[in-house]
XYZ file of C-alpha atoms in Angstrom:
734
model
C -77.085 -359.354 -87.132
C -78.347 -358.356 -83.702
C -77.056 -360.058 -80.599
C -79.118 -360.674 -77.480
C -78.030 -360.418 -73.894
C -79.690 -361.570 -70.684
C -79.920 -359.517 -67.513
C -76.926 -360.172 -65.279
C -77.583 -361.581 -61.841
C -80.977 -363.146 -62.635
C -81.326 -366.125 -60.378
C -84.347 -367.784 -61.948
C -84.141 -369.440 -65.349
C -87.449 -367.944 -66.491
C -86.230 -364.419 -65.693
C -83.028 -364.987 -67.646
C -84.920 -366.380 -70.617
C -87.315 -363.464 -70.593
C -84.619 -360.842 -70.390
C -82.440 -362.561 -72.995
C -84.906 -361.268 -75.560
C -84.178 -357.636 -74.621
C -82.089 -355.699 -77.162
C -78.356 -355.273 -76.718
C -77.872 -351.721 -75.463
C -75.009 -349.263 -75.178
C -74.415 -346.067 -73.229
C -72.239 -343.651 -75.180
C -70.792 -340.752 -73.226
C -70.746 -337.747 -75.563
C -68.868 -335.699 -72.968
C -65.471 -336.895 -71.753
C -65.563 -334.362 -68.881
C -61.996 -333.219 -69.532
C -60.282 -329.999 -70.500
C -57.555 -331.589 -72.616
C -58.955 -330.412 -75.949
C -59.464 -326.828 -74.899
C -59.633 -324.199 -76.293
C -61.354 -326.049 -79.159
C -64.013 -327.665 -76.968
C -65.176 -324.303 -75.650
C -66.943 -323.953 -78.986
C -67.540 -327.521 -80.168
C -67.963 -330.788 -78.232
C -65.062 -333.178 -78.443
C -67.101 -336.001 -80.004
C -67.902 -333.755 -82.970
C -64.299 -332.852 -83.710
C -63.333 -334.195 -87.135
C -61.099 -337.246 -87.182
C -59.836 -337.663 -90.755
C -62.773 -335.440 -91.788
C -65.411 -337.539 -89.985
C -66.768 -336.579 -86.523
C -65.417 -338.884 -83.823
C -68.836 -340.000 -82.647
C -69.678 -341.403 -86.082
C -66.853 -343.921 -85.820
C -68.110 -345.058 -82.426
C -71.746 -345.347 -83.510
C -70.772 -347.164 -86.715
C -68.804 -349.726 -84.764
C -71.635 -350.293 -82.283
C -74.039 -350.765 -85.199
C -71.808 -353.326 -86.928
C -71.462 -355.257 -83.655
C -75.192 -355.776 -83.337
C -75.962 -353.174 -80.693
C -79.635 -352.341 -81.172
C -80.117 -349.360 -78.859
C -77.576 -346.632 -78.119
C -78.233 -343.933 -75.553
C -76.019 -340.932 -76.269
C -75.498 -339.028 -73.022
C -75.107 -335.308 -73.785
C -73.990 -332.619 -71.406
C -71.756 -329.838 -72.781
C -72.926 -328.545 -76.177
C -75.863 -330.980 -76.053
C -77.786 -329.154 -78.781
C -74.871 -329.456 -81.206
C -74.656 -333.190 -80.557
C -78.388 -333.715 -81.083
C -78.367 -331.704 -84.295
C -75.463 -333.733 -85.635
C -77.152 -337.052 -84.812
C -80.134 -335.982 -86.877
C -78.119 -334.544 -89.770
C -75.963 -337.678 -89.986
C -79.023 -339.906 -90.067
C -78.607 -341.527 -86.670
C -81.861 -340.070 -85.379
C -84.900 -338.476 -86.981
C -87.466 -339.937 -89.334
C -86.828 -342.267 -90.778
C -83.458 -343.185 -89.313
C -82.301 -345.679 -91.929
C -80.127 -347.528 -89.456
C -80.061 -350.950 -87.863
C -79.451 -349.289 -84.512
C -81.836 -347.014 -82.634
C -80.023 -343.952 -81.278
C -81.541 -341.718 -78.617
C -80.005 -338.642 -77.007
C -80.209 -338.346 -73.219
C -79.614 -334.769 -72.115
C -78.526 -333.479 -68.726
C -76.832 -330.201 -67.814
C -76.107 -331.125 -64.211
C -73.567 -333.888 -64.763
C -69.899 -332.986 -64.271
C -68.487 -336.528 -64.382
C -69.059 -339.969 -65.825
C -70.435 -341.007 -62.442
C -73.106 -338.325 -62.633
C -73.960 -339.449 -66.166
C -74.512 -343.043 -65.091
C -76.641 -341.945 -62.147
C -78.831 -340.027 -64.592
C -79.084 -343.138 -66.789
C -80.179 -345.189 -63.773
C -82.806 -342.603 -62.876
C -84.250 -342.640 -66.408
C -84.769 -346.412 -66.237
C -83.628 -346.974 -69.823
C -81.233 -349.892 -69.343
C -82.848 -353.334 -69.283
C -79.868 -355.663 -69.143
C -76.151 -355.932 -69.757
C -74.860 -353.002 -71.801
C -71.755 -351.645 -73.494
C -70.280 -348.527 -71.880
C -68.125 -346.464 -74.206
C -66.982 -342.904 -74.799
C -67.829 -341.146 -78.055
C -64.143 -340.601 -78.789
C -63.326 -344.323 -79.090
C -62.373 -345.957 -82.395
C -62.523 -349.735 -82.771
C -63.024 -352.571 -85.215
C -62.924 -355.397 -82.658
C -65.568 -358.076 -82.539
C -67.665 -357.877 -79.395
C -68.996 -361.408 -79.782
C -66.333 -363.226 -77.778
C -66.141 -360.643 -74.991
C -69.931 -360.549 -74.685
C -70.115 -364.339 -74.499
C -67.401 -364.459 -71.831
C -69.262 -361.837 -69.818
C -72.565 -363.695 -70.212
C -71.069 -367.045 -69.178
C -69.419 -365.518 -66.110
C -72.649 -363.830 -65.068
C -74.467 -367.156 -65.161
C -71.912 -368.660 -62.777
C -71.273 -365.600 -60.640
C -73.784 -362.715 -60.405
C -71.060 -360.604 -58.737
C -69.116 -360.373 -62.013
C -70.393 -356.923 -62.921
C -67.942 -355.658 -65.565
C -65.617 -356.812 -68.329
C -62.955 -354.293 -69.401
C -61.359 -354.456 -72.850
C -57.561 -354.163 -72.780
C -54.745 -354.572 -75.297
C -50.977 -354.780 -75.246
C -49.144 -351.478 -75.561
C -45.861 -351.223 -73.719
C -45.052 -347.649 -72.697
C -41.814 -346.035 -73.766
C -38.962 -346.504 -71.318
C -38.061 -342.864 -71.986
C -41.408 -341.103 -71.524
C -43.379 -343.729 -69.558
C -46.202 -343.115 -72.015
C -47.837 -345.225 -74.684
C -47.843 -344.167 -78.338
C -51.245 -342.584 -77.619
C -49.668 -340.186 -75.131
C -51.297 -341.919 -72.158
C -49.411 -342.564 -68.943
C -48.587 -346.184 -68.264
C -50.981 -348.178 -66.110
C -50.171 -351.074 -63.801
C -52.667 -353.910 -63.506
C -52.646 -357.319 -61.823
C -54.685 -360.189 -63.279
C -55.567 -363.694 -62.184
C -53.877 -365.744 -64.948
C -56.640 -368.309 -65.434
C -59.798 -366.218 -65.058
C -58.401 -362.799 -66.112
C -60.066 -361.245 -63.085
C -58.754 -357.752 -62.402
C -57.053 -357.705 -59.002
C -55.218 -354.370 -59.051
C -55.453 -351.211 -61.173
C -53.260 -348.126 -60.961
C -53.713 -345.535 -63.697
C -51.438 -342.970 -62.100
C -48.359 -345.008 -61.400
C -45.395 -342.891 -60.354
C -42.773 -343.662 -62.985
C -40.032 -342.519 -60.624
C -40.841 -345.402 -58.278
C -39.416 -348.852 -58.946
C -42.167 -350.739 -57.165
C -45.932 -350.854 -56.689
C -47.772 -351.462 -53.434
C -50.204 -354.383 -53.709
C -52.375 -355.309 -50.757
C -51.067 -358.390 -48.980
C -54.552 -359.958 -49.047
C -54.405 -359.994 -52.849
C -51.103 -361.839 -52.712
C -52.379 -364.219 -50.034
C -55.517 -365.090 -51.998
C -53.775 -365.357 -55.362
C -50.594 -367.452 -55.227
C -50.115 -366.803 -58.951
C -50.825 -363.512 -60.680
C -49.833 -361.537 -63.735
C -48.499 -358.039 -63.156
C -48.511 -355.822 -66.263
C -47.339 -352.337 -67.069
C -47.653 -353.063 -70.784
C -51.415 -352.883 -71.242
C -53.602 -350.127 -72.666
C -57.068 -349.578 -71.247
C -59.382 -349.285 -74.270
C -62.221 -347.744 -72.195
C -64.724 -350.176 -73.685
C -66.640 -351.920 -70.903
C -69.364 -354.553 -70.851
C -71.448 -353.878 -67.760
C -74.291 -355.443 -65.860
C -77.165 -353.205 -64.673
C -75.621 -353.472 -61.206
C -72.985 -350.973 -62.343
C -75.634 -348.251 -62.615
C -77.057 -349.020 -59.201
C -73.574 -349.049 -57.653
C -72.964 -345.525 -58.953
C -76.343 -344.461 -57.583
C -75.563 -345.939 -54.168
C -72.117 -344.320 -54.032
C -72.077 -340.626 -54.873
C -68.336 -340.593 -54.265
C -67.946 -342.536 -57.503
C -67.160 -339.848 -60.077
C -64.403 -341.363 -62.232
C -64.913 -344.711 -63.927
C -61.406 -345.894 -63.137
C -59.978 -343.943 -60.219
C -63.154 -344.204 -58.153
C -65.412 -346.987 -59.415
C -62.906 -349.624 -60.544
C -60.514 -349.036 -57.655
C -63.422 -348.829 -55.247
C -64.732 -352.263 -56.205
C -61.258 -353.797 -56.084
C -60.728 -352.789 -52.450
C -64.301 -353.499 -51.317
C -64.103 -356.862 -49.537
C -67.665 -356.662 -48.215
C -69.866 -356.664 -51.322
C -67.495 -358.873 -53.305
C -68.179 -357.452 -56.778
C -65.684 -358.524 -59.453
C -64.250 -356.998 -62.609
C -62.754 -359.075 -65.413
C -60.716 -358.244 -68.497
C -60.765 -359.312 -72.139
C -57.567 -358.779 -74.107
C -57.758 -358.128 -77.832
C -54.810 -358.985 -80.068
C -55.210 -358.464 -83.799
C -58.100 -355.986 -83.767
C -58.025 -352.255 -83.074
C -59.345 -350.165 -80.204
C -58.138 -346.768 -79.005
C -59.566 -343.813 -77.161
C -58.627 -340.277 -78.208
C -57.663 -338.785 -74.878
C -55.291 -335.998 -75.953
C -53.764 -334.345 -79.004
C -51.058 -337.002 -79.359
C -53.632 -339.782 -79.486
C -55.641 -337.659 -81.951
C -52.586 -337.692 -84.207
C -51.774 -341.384 -83.672
C -55.327 -342.608 -84.282
C -55.695 -340.386 -87.356
C -52.608 -342.009 -88.857
C -53.895 -345.467 -87.953
C -57.131 -344.712 -89.802
C -55.302 -343.444 -92.894
C -53.088 -346.545 -92.890
C -56.218 -348.720 -92.606
C -55.446 -350.408 -89.277
C -59.043 -349.558 -88.339
C -60.678 -351.094 -91.427
C -63.606 -350.890 -92.188
C -63.580 -347.628 -90.216
C -61.645 -345.835 -92.986
C -62.378 -342.728 -95.123
C -63.354 -344.499 -98.356
C -65.837 -346.793 -96.586
C -67.547 -344.557 -94.041
C -70.253 -342.177 -95.261
C -72.560 -340.038 -93.133
C -75.063 -337.294 -93.770
C -73.477 -334.623 -95.946
C -70.006 -336.225 -95.977
C -68.646 -336.583 -99.503
C -67.257 -339.803 -100.884
C -63.504 -340.285 -100.616
C -61.390 -342.344 -103.010
C -58.176 -344.123 -102.062
C -55.213 -343.565 -104.380
C -51.642 -344.806 -104.354
C -49.408 -344.324 -101.279
C -52.355 -343.991 -98.946
C -53.638 -340.739 -100.466
C -57.366 -340.099 -100.150
C -59.100 -337.469 -102.278
C -62.683 -336.353 -102.663
C -64.089 -336.046 -106.183
C -64.262 -332.245 -106.294
C -60.654 -331.268 -105.565
C -58.776 -328.619 -107.536
C -55.118 -329.579 -107.600
C -52.406 -327.707 -109.477
C -50.222 -329.884 -111.716
C -47.109 -328.707 -109.924
C -48.490 -329.411 -106.443
C -47.085 -332.470 -104.660
C -49.287 -334.568 -102.400
C -47.210 -336.960 -100.301
C -48.099 -340.310 -98.789
C -50.734 -340.721 -96.075
C -52.630 -337.538 -96.879
C -56.342 -336.749 -97.155
C -57.818 -333.940 -99.256
C -61.457 -332.999 -98.626
C -64.160 -331.944 -101.051
C -64.154 -328.504 -102.716
C -60.576 -327.830 -101.611
C -58.108 -326.128 -103.966
C -54.325 -326.438 -103.776
C -52.094 -324.014 -105.681
C -48.849 -324.260 -107.600
C -45.652 -325.666 -106.091
C -47.352 -326.721 -102.868
C -45.969 -329.660 -100.911
C -48.436 -331.530 -98.706
C -47.394 -334.645 -96.758
C -48.824 -336.731 -93.914
C -51.625 -334.196 -93.642
C -55.423 -334.178 -93.476
C -57.140 -331.244 -95.184
C -60.876 -330.738 -94.750
C -63.568 -329.424 -97.058
C -63.720 -326.026 -98.741
C -60.121 -325.056 -98.026
C -58.077 -322.701 -100.180
C -54.337 -323.373 -100.239
C -52.248 -320.782 -102.128
C -48.951 -321.154 -103.960
C -45.657 -322.444 -102.526
C -47.300 -323.632 -99.322
C -45.598 -326.331 -97.233
C -47.777 -328.420 -94.911
C -46.446 -331.468 -93.086
C -47.939 -333.701 -90.409
C -50.871 -331.352 -89.787
C -54.665 -331.307 -89.570
C -56.403 -328.548 -91.487
C -60.152 -328.531 -90.861
C -62.893 -326.984 -93.033
C -62.942 -323.638 -94.854
C -59.383 -322.695 -93.972
C -57.541 -320.122 -96.095
C -53.768 -320.467 -96.328
C -52.164 -317.834 -98.530
C -48.968 -318.035 -100.585
C -45.679 -319.021 -98.976
C -47.047 -320.266 -95.650
C -45.555 -323.159 -93.695
C -47.480 -325.364 -91.263
C -45.742 -328.166 -89.370
C -47.327 -330.796 -87.107
C -50.159 -328.542 -85.973
C -53.952 -328.454 -85.838
C -55.816 -325.659 -87.615
C -59.566 -325.400 -86.956
C -62.426 -324.223 -89.181
C -62.328 -320.785 -90.800
C -58.745 -319.961 -89.827
C -56.976 -317.517 -92.171
C -53.190 -317.541 -92.546
C -51.925 -314.514 -94.438
C -49.024 -314.788 -96.900
C -45.719 -315.997 -95.476
C -47.103 -317.007 -92.071
C -45.347 -319.858 -90.287
C -47.045 -322.170 -87.796
C -44.404 -324.049 -85.835
C -44.851 -327.628 -84.538
C -47.391 -328.412 -81.833
C -49.663 -325.388 -82.372
C -53.444 -325.413 -81.933
C -55.247 -322.611 -83.784
C -58.891 -322.621 -82.724
C -61.846 -321.448 -84.806
C -61.633 -318.263 -86.933
C -58.124 -317.292 -85.844
C -56.380 -314.878 -88.220
C -52.586 -314.850 -88.546
C -50.955 -311.861 -90.209
C -48.366 -311.706 -92.975
C -44.978 -313.263 -92.208
C -45.926 -313.887 -88.592
C -44.383 -316.915 -86.863
C -46.672 -318.640 -84.368
C -44.295 -320.187 -81.792
C -44.199 -323.938 -81.201
C -46.866 -325.409 -78.912
C -49.005 -322.244 -78.928
C -52.735 -322.638 -78.285
C -54.639 -319.682 -79.722
C -58.347 -318.911 -79.451
C -60.713 -315.986 -79.919
C -61.997 -316.870 -76.440
C -60.012 -315.962 -73.365
C -59.041 -318.759 -71.010
C -61.714 -319.160 -68.288
C -60.481 -318.126 -64.862
C -63.174 -319.798 -62.752
C -63.701 -323.425 -63.673
C -63.887 -326.749 -61.894
C -60.385 -328.107 -61.474
C -59.315 -330.967 -63.691
C -59.088 -333.206 -60.637
C -62.896 -333.067 -60.440
C -63.292 -334.081 -64.066
C -63.139 -337.503 -65.697
C -59.689 -338.810 -66.777
C -58.084 -335.351 -66.490
C -54.620 -334.501 -65.232
C -54.180 -332.767 -61.897
C -51.442 -330.493 -63.170
C -53.333 -328.704 -65.923
C -54.710 -325.877 -63.854
C -56.794 -323.059 -65.301
C -55.354 -319.571 -65.110
C -55.957 -316.150 -66.505
C -54.358 -315.375 -69.842
C -53.530 -312.274 -71.793
C -54.087 -311.499 -75.446
C -51.615 -312.933 -77.923
C -49.169 -310.150 -77.322
C -45.836 -311.317 -78.653
C -44.813 -313.448 -81.566
C -41.884 -313.624 -83.908
C -42.077 -312.401 -87.440
C -41.024 -314.342 -90.481
C -38.953 -311.251 -91.277
C -37.049 -311.774 -87.975
C -38.244 -308.718 -86.101
C -40.578 -308.592 -83.087
C -44.304 -308.191 -83.483
C -46.553 -306.548 -80.929
C -50.136 -307.648 -81.235
C -53.402 -306.672 -79.669
C -57.016 -307.363 -80.462
C -57.213 -303.947 -82.087
C -54.696 -304.811 -84.793
C -56.091 -304.488 -88.285
C -54.761 -307.627 -89.911
C -56.031 -306.696 -93.305
C -54.425 -303.276 -93.444
C -50.811 -304.204 -92.929
C -48.567 -304.448 -95.953
C -45.294 -304.371 -94.057
C -45.265 -307.833 -92.566
C -45.668 -306.512 -89.035
C -49.251 -307.643 -88.455
C -49.844 -310.281 -85.828
C -52.483 -312.723 -84.616
C -56.042 -311.930 -83.618
C -56.729 -313.994 -80.512
C -55.567 -315.077 -77.070
C -52.643 -317.367 -76.396
C -53.413 -319.769 -73.586
C -50.942 -320.275 -70.768
C -49.737 -323.836 -70.289
C -50.522 -324.104 -66.596
C -48.196 -325.307 -63.873
C -45.973 -327.462 -66.061
C -45.251 -324.706 -68.562
C -44.477 -325.108 -72.224
C -41.573 -327.437 -71.419
C -44.051 -330.316 -70.925
C -46.332 -329.577 -73.898
C -44.428 -332.098 -76.014
C -45.822 -334.986 -73.961
C -49.309 -334.839 -75.452
C -48.707 -332.812 -78.569
C -49.419 -333.543 -82.216
C -45.762 -332.745 -82.902
C -43.177 -335.551 -82.637
C -41.070 -335.540 -79.510
C -38.089 -333.239 -80.220
C -34.795 -334.993 -80.834
C -33.118 -332.998 -78.070
C -35.758 -334.121 -75.576
C -35.336 -337.768 -76.596
C -31.603 -337.483 -76.143
C -32.063 -335.953 -72.692
C -34.459 -338.717 -71.687
C -32.194 -341.440 -72.999
C -29.262 -339.945 -71.151
C -31.339 -339.886 -67.961
C -32.174 -343.589 -68.110
C -28.714 -344.721 -69.219
C -26.654 -342.802 -66.655
C -25.574 -344.947 -63.756
C -27.280 -343.149 -60.874
C -27.583 -344.295 -57.313
C -30.430 -346.600 -58.314
C -28.307 -348.305 -61.006
C -28.372 -348.543 -64.762
C -31.429 -349.323 -66.832
C -30.243 -352.912 -67.347
C -29.839 -353.269 -63.573
C -33.374 -352.083 -63.019
C -34.797 -354.489 -65.572
C -32.938 -357.488 -64.181
C -33.321 -356.586 -60.521
C -35.248 -359.329 -58.650
C -38.607 -358.438 -57.203
C -39.492 -358.618 -53.519
C -41.213 -361.927 -54.221
C -38.064 -363.296 -55.898
C -35.937 -362.327 -52.895
C -38.326 -363.993 -50.473
C -37.530 -367.711 -50.634
C -40.642 -368.549 -48.614
C -42.958 -366.775 -51.038
C -45.294 -368.897 -53.121
C -46.046 -366.018 -55.459
C -44.997 -366.611 -59.057
C -45.171 -364.134 -61.930
C -46.100 -365.303 -65.410
C -43.971 -363.594 -68.029
C -45.046 -362.673 -71.541
C -43.136 -363.541 -74.702
C -40.863 -360.514 -74.522
C -39.553 -360.675 -78.066
C -43.035 -360.819 -79.583
C -44.030 -357.790 -77.540
C -40.802 -356.020 -78.468
C -41.365 -356.706 -82.149
C -44.851 -355.228 -81.987
C -43.572 -352.147 -80.181
C -40.865 -351.649 -82.813
C -43.490 -351.935 -85.547
C -45.655 -349.278 -83.887
C -42.601 -347.037 -83.468
C -41.644 -347.575 -87.099
C -45.151 -346.580 -88.198
C -44.614 -343.204 -86.565
C -41.453 -342.810 -88.641
C -43.431 -343.605 -91.770
C -45.697 -340.744 -90.722
C -42.801 -338.294 -90.641
C -40.764 -338.888 -87.463
C -37.082 -338.242 -88.153
C -34.949 -341.376 -88.534
C -32.545 -340.295 -85.773
C -35.468 -340.089 -83.361
C -36.637 -343.512 -84.533
C -33.245 -345.042 -83.727
C -33.306 -343.476 -80.256
C -36.760 -344.914 -79.547
C -35.844 -348.399 -80.814
C -32.687 -348.398 -78.709
C -34.751 -347.411 -75.684
C -37.145 -350.297 -76.370
C -34.198 -352.693 -76.596
C -33.027 -351.528 -73.194
C -36.468 -351.919 -71.671
C -36.713 -355.531 -72.880
C -33.066 -356.417 -72.174
C -32.566 -357.679 -75.720
C -29.568 -357.769 -78.047
C -28.616 -355.580 -81.002
C -29.381 -358.485 -83.362
C -32.955 -358.573 -82.054
C -33.374 -355.023 -83.329
C -32.240 -356.083 -86.803
C -34.946 -358.719 -87.067
C -37.656 -356.503 -85.612
C -36.820 -353.535 -87.853
C -36.737 -355.748 -90.946
C -40.105 -357.204 -89.967
C -41.563 -353.700 -89.599
C -40.230 -352.606 -92.990
C -41.610 -355.638 -94.806
C -44.971 -355.331 -93.049
C -45.158 -351.712 -94.172
C -44.382 -352.806 -97.739
C -47.176 -355.373 -97.614
C -49.712 -352.828 -96.352
C -48.611 -350.313 -99.000
C -48.931 -352.883 -101.784
C -52.458 -353.760 -100.687
C -53.557 -350.126 -101.024
C -51.964 -349.530 -104.450
C -51.869 -351.181 -107.831
C -48.131 -351.814 -107.606
C -46.810 -355.355 -107.332
C -45.646 -356.578 -103.948
C -42.131 -357.119 -105.312
C -41.824 -353.523 -106.526
C -43.275 -352.104 -103.318
C -40.932 -354.241 -101.202
C -37.936 -353.077 -103.236
C -38.934 -349.424 -102.946
C -39.514 -349.737 -99.206
C -36.205 -351.499 -98.600
C -34.219 -348.901 -100.515
C -35.967 -346.137 -98.565
C -35.084 -347.652 -95.185
C -31.795 -349.411 -95.946
C -29.795 -346.912 -93.883
C -31.984 -347.684 -90.879
C -31.393 -351.412 -91.357
C -27.650 -350.905 -91.713
C -27.624 -349.256 -88.305
C -28.501 -352.693 -86.866
C -26.449 -354.936 -89.187
C -22.874 -354.291 -88.161
C -21.945 -358.004 -87.970
C -22.641 -361.181 -89.925
C -24.742 -362.484 -87.022
C -26.995 -359.452 -87.241
C -27.293 -359.848 -91.013
C -28.243 -363.483 -90.511
C -30.962 -362.364 -88.131
C -32.584 -360.570 -91.077
C -32.470 -363.742 -93.208
C -33.928 -365.866 -90.425
C -36.650 -363.314 -89.782
C -37.502 -363.145 -93.493
C -37.683 -366.926 -93.605
C -40.003 -366.963 -90.593
C -42.244 -364.304 -92.127
C -42.595 -366.244 -95.382
C -43.463 -369.443 -93.534
C -45.825 -368.155 -90.873
C -46.732 -364.469 -90.708
C -46.739 -362.894 -94.169
C -46.916 -365.806 -96.576
C -47.513 -363.369 -99.421
C -43.716 -362.964 -99.556
C -43.104 -366.714 -99.832
C -42.952 -366.949 -103.666
C -40.791 -363.802 -103.762
C -38.051 -364.963 -101.382
C -35.605 -365.910 -104.145
C -36.144 -362.524 -105.831
C -35.841 -360.362 -102.724
C -32.733 -362.164 -101.420
C -30.494 -360.970 -104.321
C -31.920 -357.488 -103.836
C -30.868 -357.503 -100.183
C -27.391 -358.520 -101.315
C -27.228 -355.994 -104.141
C -28.203 -353.111 -101.832
C -25.622 -354.254 -99.248
C -28.224 -354.957 -96.590
C -26.894 -358.503 -96.141
C -23.438 -359.705 -97.152
C -22.235 -362.706 -99.123
C -20.801 -364.216 -95.922
C -24.178 -364.014 -94.167
C -26.044 -365.640 -97.052
C -23.548 -368.473 -97.477
C -23.423 -369.128 -93.746
C -27.214 -369.200 -93.615
C -27.301 -371.710 -96.475
C -24.610 -373.819 -94.844
C -26.488 -374.030 -91.555
C -29.539 -375.268 -93.430
C -27.728 -378.231 -94.983
C -28.544 -380.595 -92.125
C -31.983 -379.151 -91.414
C -35.278 -380.940 -91.983
C -36.765 -380.670 -95.448
C -39.452 -378.100 -94.496
C -36.658 -375.809 -93.256
C -34.821 -376.018 -96.577
C -37.645 -374.612 -98.699
C -36.184 -371.135 -99.178
C -32.598 -372.304 -99.530
C -33.721 -374.530 -102.397
C -35.804 -371.712 -103.847
C -32.679 -369.527 -103.861
C -30.309 -372.260 -105.001
C -29.332 -370.570 -108.289
C -28.329 -367.352 -106.541
C -26.489 -369.192 -103.757
C -24.530 -371.232 -106.302
C -23.619 -368.034 -108.103
C -22.270 -366.593 -104.853
C -20.230 -369.747 -104.194
C -18.759 -369.709 -107.677
C -17.917 -366.026 -107.392
C -16.217 -366.717 -104.073
C -14.193 -369.573 -105.614
C -13.145 -367.342 -108.518
C -11.957 -364.724 -106.055
C -9.897 -367.341 -104.222
C -8.391 -368.598 -107.514
C -7.473 -365.058 -108.480
C -5.727 -364.561 -105.158
C -3.763 -367.791 -105.599
C -2.608 -366.741 -109.097
C -1.388 -363.438 -107.705
């Protein structure tokens, strides 16, 4: 159903009524103006890169269509012709476009930033009222209705309220100072009642223990919320004034660093920006390779529903079917009987997989040929890729038409761009980026491009001249190598390896598809736990702020429910482990979260148990297995992780209390199964007899509603008591 929106800032009622009949519009930026996905984006625009075998832009357009947006203007710059051709092939444009949304491409080859794009949109005169501003690499299933209504109501009261930004909770890691999407933490200040944005810093220096907020903000806002645990979703609801502001200020290039910050410090015009926080719905922007990996996994695990492979269908995309354990397969897949496809994997149409292959946590595109004894884990294999016998690919991205000869190994974090050929037994080193195109030497710096990092400079590069061989001897490679002629295992790679810029390969892990190496996590944890001159991590967390130390200050800070936030962060961290992160790394990350929230070991027990049971519930919903069986299988798989946090009876009781809470409030599907799962927890030594009996004893004087699960488990509890009495009698007889 379409939704209508009136022009912001209209003073007269008749003007507002007239403009309220204009269609809800959106501006979709099909160029993110970054270099983060190079070398791939030298040949294909980022919005057309496949995300779980569907181009990114199709997710964004589908969401806008479902939310009642009636007109979408797709701003094209780099590779504009490719974008326009895709829009027509996928049925978004052309005749007839069988869609409820009208999509029109707006092309410009002069824009080098989002600011330039919006100035072009203003000059074309296409926007008639409030509009949604979004990038074509954004995935969401949120409802726009509430945010749009809030924006509309504010505009009626205050024409200077020009933008509403969508945000969500996502506390960055205390170790890396990044969110799970690989984005650096941001610091924002909000007015607690109105949610007006008062301060925004997207490049906070994590080495600093304080932020500098203008004293006028503090003077004018005696109470404010200061967050470093929010993710900017880069979905904005804007008034037409936003376009004119960009036109009036040519210094505005970046949406956040220039425009948002510019308005916040402008005390003359008085324009205001507000926020809308989403809670249960999904929204994420794919800004780097780590977020590409994280969002892909979220899609496969159906957090983005209905934006999932078996529901979405565009143009020539083939239908996908969901099978057990989160495995998606197209209808025309040739799969050897001895091949093993692990959980959370996607196999595209017309792909063949040979004998004894093991595929897990991997997306494979269409028309791929996978030979025998191939191991692929945590990777993204695009269309028409040939992988010969005995190859190994780990946590890497392999683009269209790549050919891996027999025995080749692609180590974690690699990016193999289009049509790369890897010779027999060649090992492509971790974090390599390889392309048939040399790295450009004369480009605009990243600082001049939207959302980009300042430290990813562009330099000259040489051909891929040195790799390791799977046979453990050096390989010298040049573009003249004949990959097809070698039978000795000494052939190499046809292409250029791209230098990593100023930071070197040591920092590639920060935004890589590959999980953060265990050694790096240990180094980071050691760094935050060592008692340096600035104090321990606990000292930093509990250290009073300047406002706290100033007794005359009237500033107060409103705190969030820390445990709820912690629990959500643990669940997100656990999901990464489900996707293949090693359990030791998971424990390190959870311990770091505990430090950052100043919580106890027992809090980890409850949060980890919650994450495990939530995962079981999601798995049961996507398979034909019963919830009881799925819960049992999931618990046995992760019991060692739980035991790491249940060293005492108190910690075991935390699991029982958490399970009770889940059955009553959060996941009531488990409620009728409590009395069946409790003996299983005991049998698998996750909780002890002492913990269960103490839990039951503490419930004796509780209100009746709090005794529900004790009564449900009465038979088992009585059995434990009798067994305990028999043990005591036996001891007395001895």
